[in-house]
Coordinates of C-alpha atoms in Angstrom, one line a residue:
M1 CA -19.2 -25.1 -60.8
K2 CA -17.0 -22.3 -59.0
K3 CA -18.0 -23.1 -55.8
F4 CA -17.8 -26.8 -56.1
I5 CA -13.9 -26.3 -56.8
S6 CA -13.8 -24.0 -54.5
I7 CA -14.7 -26.5 -51.7
F8 CA -13.1 -29.2 -53.2
L9 CA -9.8 -27.1 -53.3
C10 CA -10.0 -26.2 -49.6
V11 CA -10.7 -29.6 -48.8
T12 CA -7.6 -30.6 -50.8
L13 CA -5.3 -28.7 -49.3
L14 CA -6.5 -29.3 -45.8
A15 CA -5.7 -32.9 -46.7
A16 CA -2.6 -32.1 -48.1
S17 CA -1.7 -29.8 -44.6
A18 CA -2.7 -32.9 -42.4
L19 CA -0.1 -35.3 -44.3
A20 CA 2.5 -32.5 -43.9
F21 CA 1.9 -32.4 -40.4
S22 CA 2.2 -36.2 -40.1
G23 CA 5.7 -36.4 -41.6
C24 CA 6.6 -40.1 -42.5
T25 CA 4.3 -41.7 -40.3
G26 CA 1.6 -42.7 -42.7
A27 CA -1.8 -41.6 -43.3
K28 CA -3.1 -44.5 -41.0
E29 CA -1.9 -42.4 -38.1
L30 CA -3.6 -39.4 -38.9
N31 CA -6.4 -39.8 -36.3
Y32 CA -7.8 -37.1 -34.3
S33 CA -10.2 -38.0 -31.9
V34 CA -11.5 -34.5 -30.9
V35 CA -11.9 -32.1 -33.8
L36 CA -13.1 -28.4 -33.5
I37 CA -15.1 -26.5 -36.5
T38 CA -15.1 -22.9 -35.8
D39 CA -17.4 -20.7 -37.3
G40 CA -15.1 -19.0 -39.5
G41 CA -13.3 -17.3 -36.7
T42 CA -9.5 -18.0 -35.4
V43 CA -8.6 -20.0 -32.6
N44 CA -7.5 -17.0 -31.1
D45 CA -10.1 -14.4 -31.7
G46 CA -10.2 -13.8 -27.7
A47 CA -14.2 -14.8 -28.0
Y48 CA -16.0 -17.8 -28.3
N49 CA -13.9 -20.0 -30.6
E50 CA -10.9 -19.4 -28.4
S51 CA -13.0 -20.4 -25.3
A52 CA -14.1 -23.4 -27.2
W53 CA -10.8 -24.4 -28.7
K54 CA -9.2 -23.8 -24.5
G55 CA -11.8 -26.7 -23.6
V56 CA -11.1 -29.0 -26.3
S57 CA -7.4 -28.7 -25.8
E58 CA -7.5 -29.1 -22.2
Y59 CA -10.0 -32.2 -22.2
A60 CA -8.0 -34.0 -24.8
E61 CA -4.8 -33.2 -23.0
E62 CA -6.2 -34.7 -19.7
A63 CA -7.7 -37.7 -21.3
G64 CA -4.9 -38.4 -23.5
L65 CA -6.8 -37.8 -26.9
T66 CA -5.5 -36.5 -30.0
Y67 CA -7.2 -33.0 -31.3
R68 CA -7.1 -30.6 -33.9
Y69 CA -9.2 -27.8 -35.2
Y70 CA -10.6 -26.4 -38.8
Q71 CA -11.2 -23.0 -39.6
P72 CA -13.9 -23.0 -42.7
V73 CA -13.2 -20.4 -45.5
L74 CA -15.8 -17.6 -45.7
E75 CA -17.2 -16.8 -48.6
D76 CA -17.6 -12.8 -49.3
D77 CA -17.4 -12.8 -45.2
K78 CA -20.2 -15.4 -44.8
L79 CA -20.0 -19.1 -43.5
N80 CA -21.0 -21.5 -46.5
N81 CA -22.9 -24.7 -45.4
D82 CA -21.7 -26.6 -47.7
T83 CA -18.2 -25.7 -46.8
V84 CA -18.5 -26.6 -43.2
L85 CA -20.1 -29.8 -44.4
S86 CA -17.1 -30.8 -46.5
Y87 CA -14.7 -30.0 -43.2
I88 CA -17.2 -32.6 -41.3
D89 CA -16.4 -35.1 -43.8
L90 CA -12.5 -34.3 -43.3
A91 CA -12.7 -35.0 -39.9
V92 CA -14.8 -38.0 -39.9
Q93 CA -12.0 -39.4 -42.4
S94 CA -9.3 -38.5 -39.9
G95 CA -10.9 -40.6 -37.3
A96 CA -13.0 -38.0 -35.3
Q97 CA -14.7 -39.5 -32.4
Y98 CA -16.0 -36.3 -31.2
I99 CA -17.0 -33.1 -33.5
V100 CA -17.3 -29.6 -31.6
M101 CA -18.9 -26.9 -33.1
P102 CA -19.1 -23.6 -31.5
T103 CA -22.0 -20.7 -32.3
S104 CA -25.6 -20.8 -33.7
A105 CA -23.9 -19.8 -37.3
L106 CA -23.1 -23.8 -37.2
E107 CA -26.7 -24.9 -36.3
V108 CA -27.9 -26.1 -39.8
A109 CA -24.4 -28.1 -40.7
A110 CA -24.5 -29.4 -37.3
Y111 CA -27.9 -31.0 -37.6
E112 CA -26.9 -32.1 -41.3
G113 CA -23.6 -33.8 -40.2
A114 CA -24.9 -35.5 -37.3
Q115 CA -27.5 -37.0 -39.6
K116 CA -24.9 -38.1 -42.2
H117 CA -22.4 -39.5 -39.6
N118 CA -24.4 -41.0 -37.0
D119 CA -21.8 -43.1 -35.2
V120 CA -19.8 -39.7 -34.2
K121 CA -20.6 -37.6 -31.2
F122 CA -21.6 -34.1 -32.3
I123 CA -21.4 -30.9 -29.9
L124 CA -23.1 -27.9 -30.5
V125 CA -22.2 -24.8 -28.2
D126 CA -24.9 -21.8 -28.0
G127 CA -27.2 -23.1 -30.6
M128 CA -30.0 -25.6 -31.5
P129 CA -29.9 -27.8 -34.5
H130 CA -32.5 -27.2 -37.2
T131 CA -33.1 -27.8 -40.9
A132 CA -32.5 -25.2 -43.5
E133 CA -35.9 -24.6 -44.0
S134 CA -37.0 -24.5 -40.5
D135 CA -36.1 -23.1 -37.2
E136 CA -37.4 -25.5 -35.4
A137 CA -35.0 -27.5 -33.3
V138 CA -34.5 -31.0 -33.8
R139 CA -33.0 -33.5 -31.5
A140 CA -30.2 -36.0 -32.6
D141 CA -29.2 -39.1 -30.7
N142 CA -25.4 -38.3 -31.4
L143 CA -25.7 -34.7 -30.8
M144 CA -25.4 -33.0 -27.5
C145 CA -26.5 -29.4 -27.2
V146 CA -25.4 -26.3 -25.1
T147 CA -27.3 -23.4 -24.1
F148 CA -26.7 -20.8 -21.4
D149 CA -28.7 -19.2 -18.7
E150 CA -28.8 -15.5 -19.9
L151 CA -31.2 -14.8 -16.8
Q152 CA -28.6 -15.8 -14.5
S153 CA -26.0 -13.8 -16.2
G154 CA -28.0 -10.4 -16.8
F155 CA -28.8 -11.0 -12.6
L156 CA -25.0 -10.7 -12.2
A157 CA -24.7 -7.8 -14.3
G158 CA -27.2 -5.9 -12.5
Y159 CA -26.3 -6.8 -9.0
N160 CA -22.5 -6.0 -10.1
A161 CA -23.6 -2.7 -11.5
V162 CA -25.2 -1.5 -8.4
V163 CA -22.6 -2.7 -5.7
A164 CA -20.2 -1.1 -7.9
G165 CA -21.9 2.5 -6.7
N166 CA -24.2 3.1 -10.0
T167 CA -27.9 4.3 -9.1
K168 CA -28.6 5.4 -12.5
L169 CA -28.8 2.6 -14.6
G170 CA -29.6 1.8 -18.2
Y171 CA -30.6 -1.3 -20.3
F172 CA -30.8 -1.4 -24.2
G173 CA -32.5 -4.5 -25.2
E174 CA -34.2 -6.1 -28.2
Y175 CA -38.0 -6.9 -27.6
Y176 CA -38.2 -9.8 -30.1
S177 CA -35.1 -11.3 -28.7
D178 CA -35.5 -14.1 -26.5
A179 CA -32.2 -14.0 -25.2
S180 CA -32.4 -10.5 -25.0
R181 CA -35.6 -10.6 -23.3
K182 CA -33.7 -13.0 -20.5
Y183 CA -30.9 -10.8 -20.2
G184 CA -33.0 -8.0 -19.4
A185 CA -35.2 -9.8 -16.8
G186 CA -32.4 -10.4 -15.0
F187 CA -30.5 -7.3 -15.3
V188 CA -33.5 -5.7 -13.7
Q189 CA -33.9 -8.2 -10.9
G190 CA -30.3 -8.1 -10.2
A191 CA -30.1 -4.6 -9.7
A192 CA -33.1 -4.6 -7.4
Y193 CA -31.8 -7.4 -5.1
A194 CA -28.7 -5.0 -4.9
A195 CA -30.3 -1.8 -4.1
D196 CA -32.8 -3.6 -1.7
Q197 CA -29.7 -5.4 0.0
L198 CA -27.8 -2.2 0.5
G199 CA -31.2 0.1 1.2
I200 CA -30.3 2.5 -1.5
P201 CA -32.8 3.9 -4.1
A202 CA -31.9 3.6 -7.7
T203 CA -33.3 3.8 -11.2
M204 CA -33.3 1.7 -14.5
K205 CA -34.2 3.4 -17.7
Y206 CA -35.1 0.3 -19.9
A207 CA -35.5 0.3 -23.6
D208 CA -36.0 -2.1 -26.3
Y209 CA -34.9 -0.4 -29.5
D210 CA -37.8 -2.5 -31.5
S211 CA -40.3 -2.4 -28.8
P212 CA -44.0 -1.5 -30.2
V213 CA -44.1 0.6 -26.9
L214 CA -41.0 2.7 -27.7
D215 CA -41.9 5.6 -29.6
Y216 CA -38.6 6.9 -30.6
N217 CA -38.1 9.1 -33.7
Y218 CA -34.8 8.1 -35.2
S219 CA -34.9 10.5 -38.2
F220 CA -32.9 13.7 -38.1
T221 CA -32.6 16.9 -40.3
I222 CA -29.5 18.7 -41.5
T223 CA -29.8 22.2 -42.1
A224 CA -27.5 24.8 -44.2
N225 CA -26.9 27.7 -42.6
Y226 CA -26.1 31.3 -43.9
A227 CA -25.4 34.6 -42.5
K228 CA -25.7 38.0 -43.7
I229 CA -22.4 39.2 -45.3
E230 CA -22.6 42.7 -43.2
D231 CA -22.0 40.4 -40.2
I232 CA -18.8 38.4 -41.4
D233 CA -15.6 40.2 -40.4
E234 CA -13.5 38.5 -43.4
K235 CA -13.8 39.8 -47.1
V236 CA -16.0 37.8 -49.3
F237 CA -16.5 37.4 -53.3
K238 CA -18.9 36.3 -55.2
I239 CA -19.0 33.5 -57.5
N240 CA -21.2 33.0 -60.3
V241 CA -21.5 29.5 -62.0
V242 CA -23.1 29.5 -65.5
N243 CA -24.2 25.9 -66.9
G244 CA -23.2 24.3 -63.4
I245 CA -23.2 24.4 -59.6
G246 CA -20.7 25.5 -57.2
S247 CA -22.5 29.3 -57.3
G248 CA -22.1 31.3 -54.1
T249 CA -20.6 33.8 -51.9
Y250 CA -17.2 32.7 -50.3
T251 CA -14.3 34.2 -48.2
E252 CA -11.0 34.3 -49.7
G253 CA -8.8 31.2 -49.6
S254 CA -12.0 29.0 -49.9
N255 CA -12.0 25.8 -52.2
V256 CA -14.8 25.4 -53.9
T257 CA -15.4 22.0 -56.2
L258 CA -17.5 23.2 -59.5
I259 CA -19.8 20.6 -61.4
A260 CA -20.7 21.3 -65.1
D261 CA -23.9 20.3 -65.9
P262 CA -24.9 17.5 -68.3
A263 CA -24.4 18.3 -72.1
P264 CA -27.5 19.4 -74.0
E265 CA -28.2 16.9 -77.0
D266 CA -25.3 16.5 -79.6
K267 CA -23.1 18.5 -77.6
V268 CA -19.9 17.5 -75.4
F269 CA -18.5 19.4 -72.3
D270 CA -15.2 21.4 -73.9
H271 CA -13.8 23.9 -71.3
W272 CA -14.4 26.4 -68.5
E273 CA -14.3 29.9 -69.3
V274 CA -13.3 32.3 -66.3
K275 CA -14.0 35.8 -66.2
S276 CA -13.0 38.5 -63.2
D277 CA -15.9 40.5 -62.4
T278 CA -13.6 43.0 -60.4
D279 CA -12.3 45.9 -61.8
G280 CA -8.2 45.8 -61.8
V281 CA -8.3 42.2 -61.7
K282 CA -7.3 40.0 -64.8
D283 CA -9.0 36.9 -65.5
S284 CA -6.1 35.0 -65.0
K285 CA -6.2 35.3 -61.3
V286 CA -9.0 33.3 -61.4
N287 CA -7.6 30.3 -60.1
L288 CA -8.9 26.6 -61.5
S289 CA -7.1 23.4 -61.2
T290 CA -8.3 22.6 -64.5
K291 CA -10.2 23.9 -67.3
S292 CA -10.5 20.8 -69.3
K293 CA -12.7 18.6 -67.1
T294 CA -16.2 18.6 -65.8
T295 CA -15.4 18.6 -62.5
T296 CA -12.7 21.5 -61.1
N297 CA -11.5 23.3 -58.1
L298 CA -11.7 26.9 -57.3
L299 CA -9.6 28.7 -55.2
V300 CA -11.1 31.9 -54.2
E301 CA -8.8 34.9 -54.5
K302 CA -9.5 38.8 -54.4
C303 CA -11.9 39.1 -57.1
D304 CA -15.6 38.0 -57.8
A305 CA -15.9 36.0 -60.8
T306 CA -18.3 34.5 -63.4
I307 CA -17.0 30.5 -64.5
T308 CA -19.0 29.1 -67.3
A309 CA -19.0 25.6 -68.5
V310 CA -18.8 25.8 -72.5
Y311 CA -19.9 23.1 -74.7
K312 CA -19.1 22.1 -78.5
D313 CA -20.5 20.0 -80.9
A314 CA -20.3 16.4 -80.3
E315 CA -17.8 14.6 -82.9
N316 CA -20.5 11.7 -82.9
A317 CA -24.2 11.3 -82.2
T318 CA -25.1 11.7 -78.2
F319 CA -27.8 9.3 -76.6
P320 CA -29.8 10.5 -73.9
L321 CA -29.4 8.1 -70.7
T322 CA -32.2 9.0 -68.1
I323 CA -32.6 7.9 -64.5
M324 CA -35.7 7.4 -63.1
N325 CA -36.6 8.5 -59.5
N326 CA -37.0 6.4 -56.5
T327 CA -40.7 5.5 -57.1
N328 CA -40.3 5.2 -61.2
T329 CA -42.8 8.0 -61.8
E330 CA -40.7 10.6 -63.2
P331 CA -37.1 11.1 -64.6
Y332 CA -34.6 11.8 -61.6
S333 CA -31.9 13.1 -64.4
T334 CA -31.6 12.8 -68.2
Q335 CA -28.1 13.8 -69.6
Y336 CA -26.9 13.0 -73.4
L337 CA -23.9 11.3 -73.4
A338 CA -21.4 10.1 -76.4
V339 CA -20.5 6.4 -76.8
G340 CA -18.8 5.4 -73.7
D341 CA -18.4 4.8 -70.0
Y342 CA -20.1 6.9 -67.3
E343 CA -20.3 6.4 -63.5
I344 CA -24.1 6.9 -62.0
T345 CA -25.6 6.8 -58.6
A346 CA -29.2 6.0 -57.9
P347 CA -31.4 8.4 -56.0
A348 CA -31.6 8.0 -52.3
A349 CA -34.2 5.7 -51.2
E350 CA -37.7 6.5 -49.5
S351 CA -38.1 5.9 -45.9
G352 CA -37.7 2.1 -44.7
M353 CA -36.7 1.0 -48.6
V354 CA -33.4 0.5 -49.7
F355 CA -31.6 -0.1 -53.5
D356 CA -32.1 -3.4 -54.6
H357 CA -31.2 -3.6 -58.3
W358 CA -31.0 -2.0 -61.8
E359 CA -33.6 -2.5 -64.7
I360 CA -33.2 -1.0 -68.0
K361 CA -36.4 -0.3 -70.0
D362 CA -36.9 -2.2 -73.1
Y363 CA -33.7 -4.2 -72.5
D364 CA -33.3 -7.7 -71.7
S365 CA -29.7 -7.9 -70.5
P366 CA -28.8 -5.2 -68.0
E367 CA -25.3 -6.8 -67.3
L368 CA -24.2 -6.0 -70.3
V369 CA -24.8 -2.3 -70.1
L370 CA -23.8 -2.1 -66.0
D371 CA -20.8 -3.1 -64.2
D372 CA -23.1 -4.1 -61.3
V373 CA -26.7 -4.1 -61.5
N374 CA -27.1 -5.0 -57.8
S375 CA -24.7 -1.9 -56.8
K376 CA -26.4 1.8 -56.5
N377 CA -23.1 3.1 -57.9
T378 CA -21.8 1.6 -60.8
W379 CA -20.5 2.1 -64.4
V380 CA -22.8 2.4 -67.1
H381 CA -21.7 1.5 -70.9
T382 CA -23.8 3.7 -73.4
G383 CA -24.2 2.3 -76.8
K384 CA -25.8 3.9 -80.0
D385 CA -29.8 3.8 -78.2
L386 CA -31.2 5.7 -76.0
L387 CA -31.4 4.3 -72.3
T388 CA -33.8 4.5 -69.4
L389 CA -32.2 3.3 -65.9
I390 CA -34.7 2.1 -63.5
P391 CA -33.6 1.8 -59.8
V392 CA -35.4 -0.7 -58.0
Y393 CA -36.0 -0.7 -54.4
A394 CA -37.3 -3.3 -51.7
K395 CA -38.2 -3.3 -48.1
S396 CA -34.8 -3.0 -46.3
T397 CA -34.1 -6.0 -44.0
V398 CA -31.5 -3.7 -41.9
P399 CA -32.9 -0.6 -40.2
T400 CA -33.1 2.8 -42.2
F401 CA -32.9 6.0 -40.8
D402 CA -34.2 9.3 -42.5
V403 CA -32.7 12.2 -43.1
T404 CA -34.1 15.7 -44.3
V405 CA -31.8 18.2 -45.6
I406 CA -33.1 22.0 -45.3
T407 CA -32.3 25.3 -46.4
G408 CA -31.7 28.0 -43.4
E409 CA -32.6 31.5 -43.5
G410 CA -30.7 33.4 -46.6
G411 CA -30.5 30.6 -48.7
N412 CA -32.1 30.3 -52.1
G413 CA -34.0 27.3 -53.3
E414 CA -33.7 23.6 -51.9
S415 CA -30.5 22.0 -50.4
T416 CA -30.3 18.3 -51.6
G417 CA -29.6 14.9 -50.0
S418 CA -32.9 14.0 -48.0
G419 CA -33.7 10.2 -48.2
S420 CA -33.4 6.9 -46.4
Y421 CA -30.1 5.5 -45.4
V422 CA -28.4 2.2 -44.0
T423 CA -25.6 2.5 -41.5
G424 CA -22.6 3.1 -43.4
D425 CA -24.0 4.7 -46.4
N426 CA -22.2 7.4 -48.0
V427 CA -24.6 10.7 -47.8
S428 CA -23.9 13.8 -49.8
V429 CA -25.4 17.1 -49.2
S430 CA -25.3 20.1 -51.3
A431 CA -26.6 23.5 -49.8
A432 CA -29.0 25.7 -52.0
V433 CA -27.1 28.9 -53.3
P434 CA -27.4 32.1 -50.9
Q435 CA -29.7 34.9 -51.4
D436 CA -28.2 38.3 -52.3
G437 CA -26.3 39.7 -48.9
Y438 CA -26.0 36.4 -47.8
I439 CA -23.1 33.9 -47.4
F440 CA -23.2 30.1 -46.8
T441 CA -21.5 29.8 -43.5
H442 CA -22.0 25.9 -42.0
W443 CA -24.1 22.5 -41.7
S444 CA -25.8 21.8 -38.5
N445 CA -27.9 18.8 -37.5
A446 CA -30.3 17.8 -34.9
D447 CA -32.9 15.1 -34.1
T448 CA -36.4 15.6 -32.8
Y449 CA -35.4 15.6 -29.2
G450 CA -32.8 18.6 -29.9
Y451 CA -29.5 16.4 -29.6
G452 CA -26.8 16.1 -32.5
A453 CA -27.2 12.9 -34.7
G454 CA -23.8 12.1 -34.0
I455 CA -22.6 12.1 -37.8
S456 CA -19.1 13.4 -38.8
M457 CA -18.9 15.7 -42.1
A458 CA -16.1 15.7 -44.5
N459 CA -16.4 19.5 -44.1
E460 CA -19.2 21.0 -42.4
Y461 CA -17.9 24.7 -43.2
Y462 CA -18.4 23.6 -47.5
P463 CA -21.7 23.8 -48.9
N464 CA -21.1 20.3 -51.0
T465 CA -19.9 17.8 -48.4
S466 CA -21.0 14.2 -47.3
F467 CA -20.6 12.1 -44.5
S468 CA -21.2 8.2 -43.3
M469 CA -24.5 7.5 -42.0
V470 CA -24.0 6.2 -38.5
N471 CA -26.5 3.8 -36.7
R472 CA -29.1 5.8 -35.2
Y473 CA -29.8 3.5 -32.6
Q474 CA -27.0 5.1 -30.9
S475 CA -29.3 7.7 -30.1
V476 CA -31.5 5.8 -27.6
V477 CA -28.4 5.2 -25.5
E478 CA -27.1 8.7 -25.7
T479 CA -30.2 10.1 -24.8
M480 CA -30.0 7.6 -21.4
Y481 CA -26.5 9.4 -20.9
D482 CA -27.5 12.6 -21.6
E483 CA -30.4 12.2 -19.1
G484 CA -28.1 11.1 -16.4
V485 CA -27.7 7.3 -16.8
S486 CA -23.9 6.4 -15.8
I487 CA -24.0 2.6 -16.6
I488 CA -25.9 0.9 -19.7
Y489 CA -26.3 -2.9 -20.1
A490 CA -26.0 -3.9 -23.9
G491 CA -28.4 -6.7 -23.7
G492 CA -27.1 -9.5 -26.0
N493 CA -28.9 -8.0 -29.6
N494 CA -28.3 -7.4 -33.0
E495 CA -27.7 -3.5 -31.7
C496 CA -25.7 -4.0 -28.8
N497 CA -22.4 -2.6 -30.0
V498 CA -24.1 1.0 -30.3
V499 CA -23.7 1.0 -26.2
S500 CA -20.3 0.7 -26.1
D501 CA -20.2 3.3 -29.5
A502 CA -22.1 5.9 -27.6
T503 CA -19.5 5.9 -24.8
W504 CA -17.0 7.5 -27.2
N505 CA -19.1 10.8 -27.0
Y506 CA -19.2 11.1 -23.2
S507 CA -16.4 11.3 -20.7
Y508 CA -14.6 8.3 -18.8
L509 CA -17.5 8.6 -16.1
K510 CA -20.2 6.9 -18.8
E511 CA -20.1 3.1 -18.8
A512 CA -20.9 0.4 -20.8
I513 CA -21.4 -3.5 -19.5
G514 CA -20.8 -6.0 -22.2
S515 CA -23.4 -9.1 -22.8
E516 CA -21.3 -11.1 -25.0
N517 CA -17.6 -13.0 -25.3
W518 CA -16.2 -10.9 -28.0
Q519 CA -16.8 -7.7 -25.8
A520 CA -14.8 -9.0 -22.9
D521 CA -11.2 -7.6 -23.8
W522 CA -12.7 -4.1 -24.9
T523 CA -11.0 -1.5 -22.6
H524 CA -14.4 0.8 -22.7
Y525 CA -16.3 -2.0 -21.0
Y526 CA -16.9 -1.9 -17.2
S527 CA -17.3 -5.5 -17.6
T528 CA -18.9 -8.4 -19.7
T529 CA -21.0 -11.2 -18.8
T530 CA -19.4 -14.1 -20.6
K531 CA -20.5 -17.5 -21.6
D532 CA -17.2 -20.3 -20.7
Y533 CA -17.8 -22.2 -23.8
G534 CA -14.8 -24.2 -22.7
A535 CA -16.1 -25.1 -19.3
A536 CA -19.4 -26.4 -21.0
I537 CA -17.5 -28.5 -23.5
K538 CA -15.2 -30.1 -21.1
L539 CA -18.3 -31.2 -19.5
C540 CA -19.9 -32.5 -22.5
L541 CA -17.1 -34.2 -23.6
A542 CA -16.8 -35.9 -19.9
E543 CA -20.0 -37.2 -19.7
F544 CA -21.6 -37.0 -23.6
A545 CA -25.3 -37.5 -23.5
G546 CA -27.1 -37.2 -27.2
G547 CA -30.2 -35.6 -27.3
T548 CA -29.8 -33.8 -24.3
T549 CA -29.2 -30.3 -23.5
L550 CA -26.5 -28.8 -20.8
V551 CA -27.4 -25.2 -19.5
G552 CA -24.6 -23.3 -18.6
D553 CA -24.9 -21.4 -15.7
C554 CA -24.0 -20.6 -11.8
A555 CA -24.3 -24.3 -10.8
N556 CA -21.5 -25.8 -13.0
N557 CA -19.6 -22.3 -13.3
C558 CA -20.2 -21.8 -16.9
I559 CA -21.0 -18.2 -17.0
A560 CA -19.1 -15.2 -15.3
M561 CA -18.6 -11.5 -15.1
T562 CA -14.9 -10.3 -16.5
Y563 CA -14.6 -7.7 -14.0
V564 CA -15.6 -7.6 -10.3
A565 CA -14.1 -4.9 -7.8
E566 CA -11.9 -6.3 -5.4
E567 CA -14.0 -4.6 -2.3
N568 CA -17.0 -6.5 -3.9
T569 CA -15.7 -9.9 -4.4
D570 CA -17.4 -11.4 -1.5
S571 CA -20.8 -10.3 -2.0
Y572 CA -20.5 -10.9 -5.8
D573 CA -19.4 -14.7 -4.6
A574 CA -22.1 -15.1 -2.4
V575 CA -24.9 -14.1 -4.7
Y576 CA -22.9 -16.4 -7.5
E577 CA -23.3 -19.6 -5.2
A578 CA -26.9 -18.7 -4.1
L579 CA -27.9 -18.6 -7.9
G580 CA -26.0 -21.8 -8.2
K581 CA -27.7 -23.6 -5.4
G582 CA -31.1 -22.3 -6.2
E583 CA -31.5 -20.2 -3.4
L584 CA -32.0 -17.0 -5.8
N585 CA -34.5 -17.9 -8.6
P586 CA -35.0 -15.0 -10.8
A587 CA -38.7 -14.9 -12.2
V588 CA -38.8 -15.7 -16.1
L589 CA -40.9 -13.5 -18.5
A590 CA -44.0 -15.0 -20.3
D591 CA -44.0 -14.2 -23.8
D592 CA -46.9 -11.5 -23.2
E593 CA -45.4 -9.8 -20.2
D594 CA -43.0 -6.7 -20.3
V595 CA -40.0 -6.4 -18.0
T596 CA -42.0 -4.7 -15.3
A597 CA -43.8 -7.9 -14.6
V598 CA -40.8 -9.2 -12.8
L599 CA -40.0 -6.2 -10.7
N600 CA -40.4 -6.3 -6.7
S601 CA -38.3 -3.8 -5.3
N602 CA -38.4 -1.4 -2.5
C603 CA -35.5 0.5 -3.7
L604 CA -35.3 0.5 -7.7
T605 CA -37.8 2.5 -9.7
L606 CA -38.1 1.3 -13.5
D607 CA -38.9 3.6 -16.2
Y608 CA -39.9 1.3 -19.2
W609 CA -38.9 3.8 -21.7
V610 CA -41.2 5.4 -23.9
V611 CA -40.1 8.6 -25.4
E612 CA -43.0 10.6 -27.0
E613 CA -42.8 12.7 -30.0

């Protein structure tokens, strides 16, 4: 019901805004011949929607037609198909003769809208219509599609990269993406054509991050490092935490977080008790931020100290809260709690898995006990029953990366934080207590190949810290840069953003080539292959042919590079024209072929990149 009301409200508001726009002319004059429905983005997004709107507005102005756009409201940052259909109905009510829909996000809505309104002409740009149940394209007599020639786009990118002076190139693609395979095949052939034309040797490292022949280990290790106290120049002091964590040897001025252990049965935390262990230093010199909370901060001053978490009898009974481990085979933690609200966190997932939801043993309604059963960090409301919470995990639909936390020489016990994480996860790590005569110094990280993992810790010199999990696919790109590649083409895939991200770790001499319009204005891209939605839409509006597909390419000026150095424009223009006339015909990869099948060059050497463990 909420969704229906939301959609109805959006449509009502849009209708009201249209009436307000018309002034006193009357509803019968509210006719818009051409209507653009965006994919939820704005018409000044600097990318596909803006390009589409430019094409609609230019054609309508030239043809003397009325026009407007609708921007569907997103729900939780997602485009709802029913919402889009309501905008299609509104456009038809406003007299639309043409409805233009950009990007593949609108494929299902375009199909369903064309079926419902068969007297209206639909144009779907950069996508193919299909039902909600199948990805198989379905034609309609009143729907015209636009696709773009990624092979020619990639060719332009490869050619432009080499004539700009790059002789060590890289390609980062997606093996199971048809578009990315075309970008890659074109990039290889364009670079080879330029190298042969100029007579200069060039190399290219080529990696599909999901390729079955790419044996890259994306995991990494974080190490807690220690040093002998006798090798430390600063004064150090020993802190002993009883019934809690935070024990260790620290330098003066360190700020240490102390956390009390869970209270025993029928007990509750009462206070921290402090004692100076250094002769001549009073207990009052042991500086805690608070003594009344289970988590406190210690400012280490000029004394050793013992700090004890003290518990008292609970006024009312306490009840055990058990959280099972990530395989539901044994308890991960058990604590006794009084009636109240407490924050909980699920254990880290196993490799390839991700947290899915909570279940409660012998309890039918977990939503009455947990604020959010689908969040691994949530609040639990304890009642008068024992609770066993079971974290349930599922195979991840997004990339997961394994982190192993180890204790270096001088540590005593296990350092925690190991697990499988997805990009953006907040990962907490805790170093083991130092052995006698040692002090924790810092965290370090490295992958299998000896390179840093690219993470940024909140405080790498503190034994209990955290970091945000990075997209480890970036490590493939970084390794290419480490091995001398100067420019990498982000080959139109779901992870192409890691190419630009990786350039931030290097000097301005390391560059990226974008493959999609949204990358066009980013200053750290040398150039970008773009699809001109506007030009393609104008062609479709001028000569609409339902049931057909217009291919945007060099012949109709619907693809381009955003930047070509002035001294290279003549050669670039010549290649562009040759592609448009069919004088240059890049080879197409068959489904069972890899990119080596399309390389025929005297000057370009291709390294179809396979990294051995």
